[in-house]
């Protein structure tokens, strides 16, 4: 058995709602289960919700010193499973100095199992910082710092602007392909003149954005094409570069328009081999089109290529369709 205790917010202004979630996970059948949540005296309890398995389960409230205990005792023979409890309320203003605008309230959840002749318990707690005075008071003359009305008035503006300040403080996360929200990926790609393919999954788009500068530097090269294809397909391609063969010039050689030198020559040609998992026909066709578009964009402009895709599954539908451009 173990207990998980989390809150919907870990920093709130006094009077704002706070929801505490407690989850008890049982791995085996037990005789009886008791769940208790300790709340600070400054917390005003408003609502409680019991697990769906026990919709009518009543709670016992008890005040012990500066704490308020809310406890539930389940019926006997509790089966293995997950049981969730919820407590909702708000913190009242806390008496403290104006130069200490925050005060942490400690919430603790405990679950106890009474099983035959033994007792087992588990607990976990969380701390929530309650903001009682506006931080903006520190920027005013000392005359106003003990003014409760001024402090609450400034808290209104602080609550409006704080989310904006947090976005500004963490603007670097929005510019990091690993951290930026998925909705911002196309916007971030536009900064480097790149248009993301909507058919790519999010992980591949993020990897591509992280590697885009290095790929731009190597565009039109063997290594650049190889890395780009690896990002999309997840496998390392085998790229064979072709050069002229059987080329001989003798004293009686005649050169002119329409004369080819050697046999079976494909100068400036590439053969690109990929071994990929099998897909349904429509998806395989789309995948091939994307791979071809990558090759067209990344290969040397004067080079031709032949693409060979071998599908590893299902084994009976292995395909090798050459395409020459």
Short mmCIF file of C-alpha atoms in Angstrom, two decimals:
data_model
loop_
_atom_site.label_atom_id
_atom_site.label_comp_id
_atom_site.label_asym_id
_atom_site.label_seq_id
_atom_site.Cartn_x
_atom_site.Cartn_y
_atom_site.Cartn_z
CA UNK A 1 0.00 0.00 0.00
CA UNK A 2 1.09 3.56 -0.58
CA UNK A 3 -0.40 7.04 -0.32
CA UNK A 4 -0.04 9.91 -2.80
CA UNK A 5 -0.91 13.46 -1.73
CA UNK A 6 -0.91 16.41 -4.14
CA UNK A 7 -2.55 19.84 -4.41
CA UNK A 8 -3.93 21.69 -7.41
CA UNK A 9 -1.77 24.74 -6.54
CA UNK A 10 1.29 25.12 -4.35
CA UNK A 11 1.19 28.89 -4.06
CA UNK A 12 -2.07 30.70 -3.38
CA UNK A 13 -3.25 34.07 -2.10
CA UNK A 14 -5.16 33.99 1.16
CA UNK A 15 -8.81 33.29 0.47
CA UNK A 16 -8.17 31.51 -2.83
CA UNK A 17 -9.46 27.92 -3.11
CA UNK A 18 -7.12 24.98 -2.57
CA UNK A 19 -7.95 21.39 -3.49
CA UNK A 20 -6.07 18.53 -1.87
CA UNK A 21 -6.09 15.14 -3.61
CA UNK A 22 -5.27 11.95 -1.71
CA UNK A 23 -4.95 8.59 -3.45
CA UNK A 24 -4.59 5.30 -1.58
CA UNK A 25 -3.42 2.28 -3.60
CA UNK A 26 -4.02 -1.16 -2.13
CA UNK A 27 -2.26 -4.17 -3.64
CA UNK A 28 -4.16 -6.79 -1.70
CA UNK A 29 -7.39 -7.40 0.21
CA UNK A 30 -7.40 -5.85 3.72
CA UNK A 31 -9.73 -6.14 6.69
CA UNK A 32 -10.13 -2.42 7.30
CA UNK A 33 -8.77 0.89 5.98
CA UNK A 34 -8.53 4.22 7.78
CA UNK A 35 -7.56 7.39 5.90
CA UNK A 36 -6.84 10.64 7.74
CA UNK A 37 -5.89 14.09 6.44
CA UNK A 38 -4.36 16.66 8.76
CA UNK A 39 -5.21 20.25 7.89
CA UNK A 40 -3.76 23.42 9.44
CA UNK A 41 -6.09 25.45 11.63
CA UNK A 42 -5.94 28.35 9.12
CA UNK A 43 -7.58 26.17 6.49
CA UNK A 44 -11.35 26.55 6.16
CA UNK A 45 -12.85 23.25 5.04
CA UNK A 46 -15.62 23.63 2.45
CA UNK A 47 -16.17 20.32 0.64
CA UNK A 48 -15.09 16.68 0.89
CA UNK A 49 -15.44 13.89 -1.64
CA UNK A 50 -15.06 10.19 -0.92
CA UNK A 51 -14.14 7.41 -3.37
CA UNK A 52 -16.82 6.36 -5.83
CA UNK A 53 -16.82 2.92 -4.19
CA UNK A 54 -18.13 4.50 -0.93
CA UNK A 55 -20.35 7.45 -1.91
CA UNK A 56 -22.06 7.60 1.52
CA UNK A 57 -18.95 7.22 3.66
CA UNK A 58 -19.01 9.78 6.49
CA UNK A 59 -15.99 11.66 7.79
CA UNK A 60 -14.99 12.32 11.40
CA UNK A 61 -13.62 15.78 12.20
CA UNK A 62 -11.39 16.34 15.20
CA UNK A 63 -9.35 19.37 16.28
CA UNK A 64 -6.00 18.62 17.89
CA UNK A 65 -4.04 21.71 18.86
CA UNK A 66 -3.39 23.74 15.70
CA UNK A 67 -4.50 20.93 13.41
CA UNK A 68 -7.84 19.72 12.12
CA UNK A 69 -8.05 16.01 11.35
CA UNK A 70 -10.49 14.62 8.78
CA UNK A 71 -10.73 10.83 8.90
CA UNK A 72 -12.65 8.14 7.06
CA UNK A 73 -12.89 4.55 8.17
CA UNK A 74 -13.94 2.15 5.46
CA UNK A 75 -16.17 -0.88 5.75
CA UNK A 76 -14.47 -4.17 6.38
CA UNK A 77 -12.91 -6.32 3.67
CA UNK A 78 -11.55 -3.65 1.36
CA UNK A 79 -10.46 -5.14 -1.95
CA UNK A 80 -7.31 -4.21 -3.83
CA UNK A 81 -7.63 -1.07 -5.93
CA UNK A 82 -7.25 2.70 -6.00
CA UNK A 83 -9.27 4.92 -3.64
CA UNK A 84 -9.29 8.70 -4.04
CA UNK A 85 -10.31 11.33 -1.49
CA UNK A 86 -10.63 15.07 -2.11
CA UNK A 87 -10.70 18.00 0.31
CA UNK A 88 -11.47 21.54 -0.84
CA UNK A 89 -11.21 24.78 1.11
CA UNK A 90 -9.32 28.04 1.45
CA UNK A 91 -6.69 29.52 3.76
CA UNK A 92 -7.65 32.48 5.89
CA UNK A 93 -5.29 35.46 6.28
CA UNK A 94 -2.32 34.63 8.46
CA UNK A 95 -0.81 37.08 10.93
CA UNK A 96 2.77 37.81 9.86
CA UNK A 97 5.10 40.70 9.12
CA UNK A 98 4.74 42.71 5.92
CA UNK A 99 8.32 41.89 4.95
CA UNK A 100 7.39 38.17 5.03
CA UNK A 101 4.61 37.98 2.45
CA UNK A 102 4.55 34.16 2.29
CA UNK A 103 3.83 31.52 4.88
CA UNK A 104 3.89 27.78 4.23
CA UNK A 105 1.03 25.65 5.48
CA UNK A 106 1.72 21.93 5.87
CA UNK A 107 -0.90 19.37 4.81
CA UNK A 108 -0.41 15.69 5.58
CA UNK A 109 -2.32 12.58 4.51
CA UNK A 110 -2.07 9.22 6.25
CA UNK A 111 -3.54 5.82 5.46
CA UNK A 112 -3.59 3.01 8.00
CA UNK A 113 -4.46 -0.64 7.39
CA UNK A 114 -5.79 -2.82 10.14
CA UNK A 115 -5.29 -6.36 8.92
CA UNK A 116 -5.78 -9.28 11.31
CA UNK A 117 -3.10 -8.97 14.01
CA UNK A 118 -0.90 -6.41 12.34
CA UNK A 119 -1.10 -2.72 11.45
CA UNK A 120 0.57 -1.01 8.51
CA UNK A 121 0.54 2.68 7.71
CA UNK A 122 1.81 5.03 5.03
CA UNK A 123 1.78 8.79 4.80
CA UNK A 124 2.77 11.69 2.56
CA UNK A 125 2.51 15.45 2.93
CA UNK A 126 2.62 18.62 0.87
CA UNK A 127 3.34 22.25 1.67
CA UNK A 128 1.40 25.13 0.17
CA UNK A 129 2.72 28.70 0.36
CA UNK A 130 -0.02 31.14 1.29
CA UNK A 131 0.60 34.73 0.19
CA UNK A 132 -0.86 37.09 2.76
CA UNK A 133 0.62 40.41 1.61
CA UNK A 134 1.32 41.72 -1.86
CA UNK A 135 4.99 41.63 -2.79
CA UNK A 136 4.54 45.01 -4.40
CA UNK A 137 4.39 46.54 -0.91
CA UNK A 138 8.17 46.31 -0.72
CA UNK A 139 8.39 48.92 -3.49
CA UNK A 140 6.30 51.45 -1.54
CA UNK A 141 7.41 53.71 1.30
CA UNK A 142 7.42 52.04 4.72
CA UNK A 143 4.35 54.08 5.62
CA UNK A 144 2.20 51.74 3.50
CA UNK A 145 3.78 48.40 4.37
CA UNK A 146 1.59 47.80 7.41
CA UNK A 147 -1.55 48.99 5.66
CA UNK A 148 -3.73 45.90 5.25
CA UNK A 149 -6.10 47.62 2.82
CA UNK A 150 -3.24 48.69 0.56
CA UNK A 151 -1.76 45.20 0.70
CA UNK A 152 -5.01 43.56 -0.39
CA UNK A 153 -5.53 46.18 -3.08
CA UNK A 154 -2.12 45.48 -4.60
CA UNK A 155 -2.74 41.73 -4.43
CA UNK A 156 -5.39 42.19 -7.12
CA UNK A 157 -2.85 43.59 -9.59
CA UNK A 158 -0.22 41.09 -8.52
CA UNK A 159 -2.58 38.17 -9.25
CA UNK A 160 -3.29 39.63 -12.73
CA UNK A 161 0.32 40.27 -13.69
CA UNK A 162 2.02 37.32 -12.05
CA UNK A 163 1.19 34.83 -14.84
CA UNK A 164 2.60 37.30 -17.37
CA UNK A 165 5.73 37.76 -15.28
CA UNK A 166 6.18 33.98 -15.09
CA UNK A 167 5.92 33.70 -18.87
CA UNK A 168 8.57 36.40 -19.27
CA UNK A 169 10.83 34.77 -16.66
CA UNK A 170 10.61 31.44 -18.52
CA UNK A 171 10.60 32.76 -22.10
CA UNK A 172 13.73 30.70 -22.78
CA UNK A 173 11.62 27.53 -22.40
CA UNK A 174 9.43 28.65 -25.31
CA UNK A 175 12.55 28.94 -27.50
CA UNK A 176 13.84 25.46 -26.62
CA UNK A 177 12.51 22.74 -28.98
CA UNK A 178 12.57 20.29 -26.05
CA UNK A 179 10.41 22.48 -23.78
CA UNK A 180 8.17 24.61 -25.97
CA UNK A 181 4.47 23.66 -26.11
CA UNK A 182 3.54 21.59 -29.15
CA UNK A 183 1.33 24.39 -30.48
CA UNK A 184 4.41 26.65 -30.74
CA UNK A 185 6.51 24.22 -32.77
CA UNK A 186 5.41 25.63 -36.20
CA UNK A 187 6.04 29.17 -34.94
CA UNK A 188 9.51 28.21 -33.70
CA UNK A 189 10.24 26.49 -37.03
CA UNK A 190 9.33 29.68 -38.91
CA UNK A 191 12.24 31.42 -37.16
CA UNK A 192 14.66 29.24 -39.13
CA UNK A 193 12.60 29.28 -42.34
CA UNK A 194 11.48 25.69 -41.86
CA UNK A 195 7.98 24.35 -42.47
CA UNK A 196 7.17 21.32 -40.35
CA UNK A 197 5.30 18.47 -41.99
CA UNK A 198 2.06 17.82 -40.11
CA UNK A 199 2.47 14.10 -40.87
CA UNK A 200 5.53 13.95 -38.61
CA UNK A 201 4.91 13.03 -34.99
CA UNK A 202 5.79 15.55 -32.29
CA UNK A 203 9.00 13.83 -31.17
CA UNK A 204 10.43 13.87 -34.71
CA UNK A 205 9.50 17.55 -35.12
CA UNK A 206 11.33 18.43 -31.92
CA UNK A 207 14.42 16.43 -32.96
CA UNK A 208 14.40 18.13 -36.34
CA UNK A 209 14.24 21.61 -34.81
CA UNK A 210 17.10 20.80 -32.45
CA UNK A 211 19.26 19.63 -35.36
CA UNK A 212 18.15 22.20 -37.96
CA UNK A 213 21.17 24.52 -37.65
CA UNK A 214 23.64 21.66 -38.11
CA UNK A 215 21.54 20.27 -40.97
CA UNK A 216 21.51 23.63 -42.75
CA UNK A 217 25.31 23.76 -42.57
CA UNK A 218 25.54 20.28 -44.13
CA UNK A 219 22.73 20.60 -46.67
CA UNK A 220 23.70 18.97 -49.97
CA UNK A 221 26.24 16.66 -48.31
CA UNK A 222 26.32 12.94 -47.60
CA UNK A 223 26.28 13.41 -43.80
CA UNK A 224 23.48 15.96 -43.89
CA UNK A 225 21.20 13.71 -45.95
CA UNK A 226 22.02 10.71 -43.77
CA UNK A 227 21.19 12.52 -40.51
CA UNK A 228 17.94 13.98 -41.86
CA UNK A 229 16.71 10.56 -42.99
CA UNK A 230 17.71 9.02 -39.65
CA UNK A 231 15.68 11.63 -37.74
CA UNK A 232 12.56 10.84 -39.74
CA UNK A 233 12.82 7.06 -40.15
CA UNK A 234 14.58 6.19 -36.92
CA UNK A 235 17.07 3.97 -38.76
CA UNK A 236 20.47 4.71 -40.29
CA UNK A 237 20.22 4.67 -44.09
CA UNK A 238 22.79 3.04 -46.32
CA UNK A 239 23.81 5.60 -48.95
CA UNK A 240 25.98 4.46 -51.86
CA UNK A 241 27.66 7.10 -54.02
CA UNK A 242 28.25 6.16 -57.67
CA UNK A 243 31.11 7.38 -59.79
CA UNK A 244 32.18 6.73 -63.37
CA UNK A 245 33.50 3.23 -64.15
CA UNK A 246 35.02 1.52 -67.22
CA UNK A 247 36.18 4.91 -68.50
CA UNK A 248 39.11 4.58 -70.94
CA UNK A 249 40.48 7.02 -73.51
CA UNK A 250 42.79 5.78 -76.28
CA UNK A 251 44.48 7.52 -79.16
CA UNK A 252 41.70 6.57 -81.58
CA UNK A 253 38.86 7.63 -79.24
CA UNK A 254 36.21 9.79 -80.90
CA UNK A 255 34.37 12.21 -78.61
CA UNK A 256 31.43 14.31 -79.55
CA UNK A 257 27.73 14.88 -79.02
CA UNK A 258 25.87 11.66 -78.12
CA UNK A 259 29.03 9.76 -77.16
CA UNK A 260 29.03 8.13 -73.67
CA UNK A 261 32.24 7.13 -71.93
CA UNK A 262 32.31 3.64 -70.37
CA UNK A 263 29.47 1.26 -69.59
CA UNK A 264 26.88 1.24 -66.77
CA UNK A 265 27.91 4.67 -65.60
CA UNK A 266 25.63 6.77 -63.37
CA UNK A 267 27.80 9.78 -62.55
CA UNK A 268 26.74 11.85 -59.54
CA UNK A 269 24.18 9.17 -58.60
CA UNK A 270 23.07 7.88 -55.20
CA UNK A 271 21.46 4.64 -54.11
CA UNK A 272 19.66 5.03 -50.80
CA UNK A 273 18.70 1.85 -48.99
CA UNK A 274 16.33 1.78 -45.99
CA UNK A 275 15.05 -1.18 -44.00
CA UNK A 276 11.80 -0.09 -42.33
CA UNK A 277 8.89 -1.74 -40.48
CA UNK A 278 5.98 -2.77 -42.67
CA UNK A 279 2.95 -0.49 -42.88
CA UNK A 280 -0.46 -0.64 -44.55
CA UNK A 281 -0.32 0.37 -48.20
CA UNK A 282 -1.68 3.90 -47.73
CA UNK A 283 0.70 4.67 -44.84
CA UNK A 284 3.66 3.14 -46.67
CA UNK A 285 2.92 5.30 -49.73
CA UNK A 286 2.77 8.44 -47.59
CA UNK A 287 6.01 7.49 -45.84
CA UNK A 288 7.75 7.00 -49.16
CA UNK A 289 6.54 10.37 -50.41
CA UNK A 290 7.91 12.08 -47.29
CA UNK A 291 11.26 10.30 -47.65
CA UNK A 292 11.49 11.33 -51.29
CA UNK A 293 10.71 14.94 -50.39
CA UNK A 294 13.51 14.87 -47.81
CA UNK A 295 15.95 13.48 -50.36
CA UNK A 296 14.97 16.07 -52.96
CA UNK A 297 15.56 18.87 -50.44
CA UNK A 298 18.82 17.58 -48.96
CA UNK A 299 20.73 15.90 -51.81
CA UNK A 300 23.16 17.81 -54.05
CA UNK A 301 21.14 19.67 -56.67
CA UNK A 302 22.89 17.97 -59.61
CA UNK A 303 22.68 14.43 -58.22
CA UNK A 304 20.20 11.71 -59.17
CA UNK A 305 19.10 9.01 -56.79
CA UNK A 306 17.48 5.60 -56.51
CA UNK A 307 15.45 4.81 -53.38
CA UNK A 308 15.16 1.21 -52.17
CA UNK A 309 12.87 0.55 -49.21
CA UNK A 310 12.80 -2.93 -47.75
CA UNK A 311 9.92 -3.53 -45.38
CA UNK A 312 10.80 -5.98 -42.63
CA UNK A 313 7.21 -6.84 -41.66
CA UNK A 314 5.16 -8.52 -42.77
CA UNK A 315 7.85 -10.77 -44.20
CA UNK A 316 5.75 -11.79 -47.22
CA UNK A 317 5.35 -8.21 -48.49
CA UNK A 318 8.96 -7.12 -48.83
CA UNK A 319 9.17 -4.39 -51.47
CA UNK A 320 12.04 -2.97 -53.42
CA UNK A 321 10.78 -0.36 -55.85
CA UNK A 322 13.49 1.74 -57.47
CA UNK A 323 12.76 5.36 -58.34
CA UNK A 324 15.09 7.43 -60.43
CA UNK A 325 14.99 11.22 -60.43
#
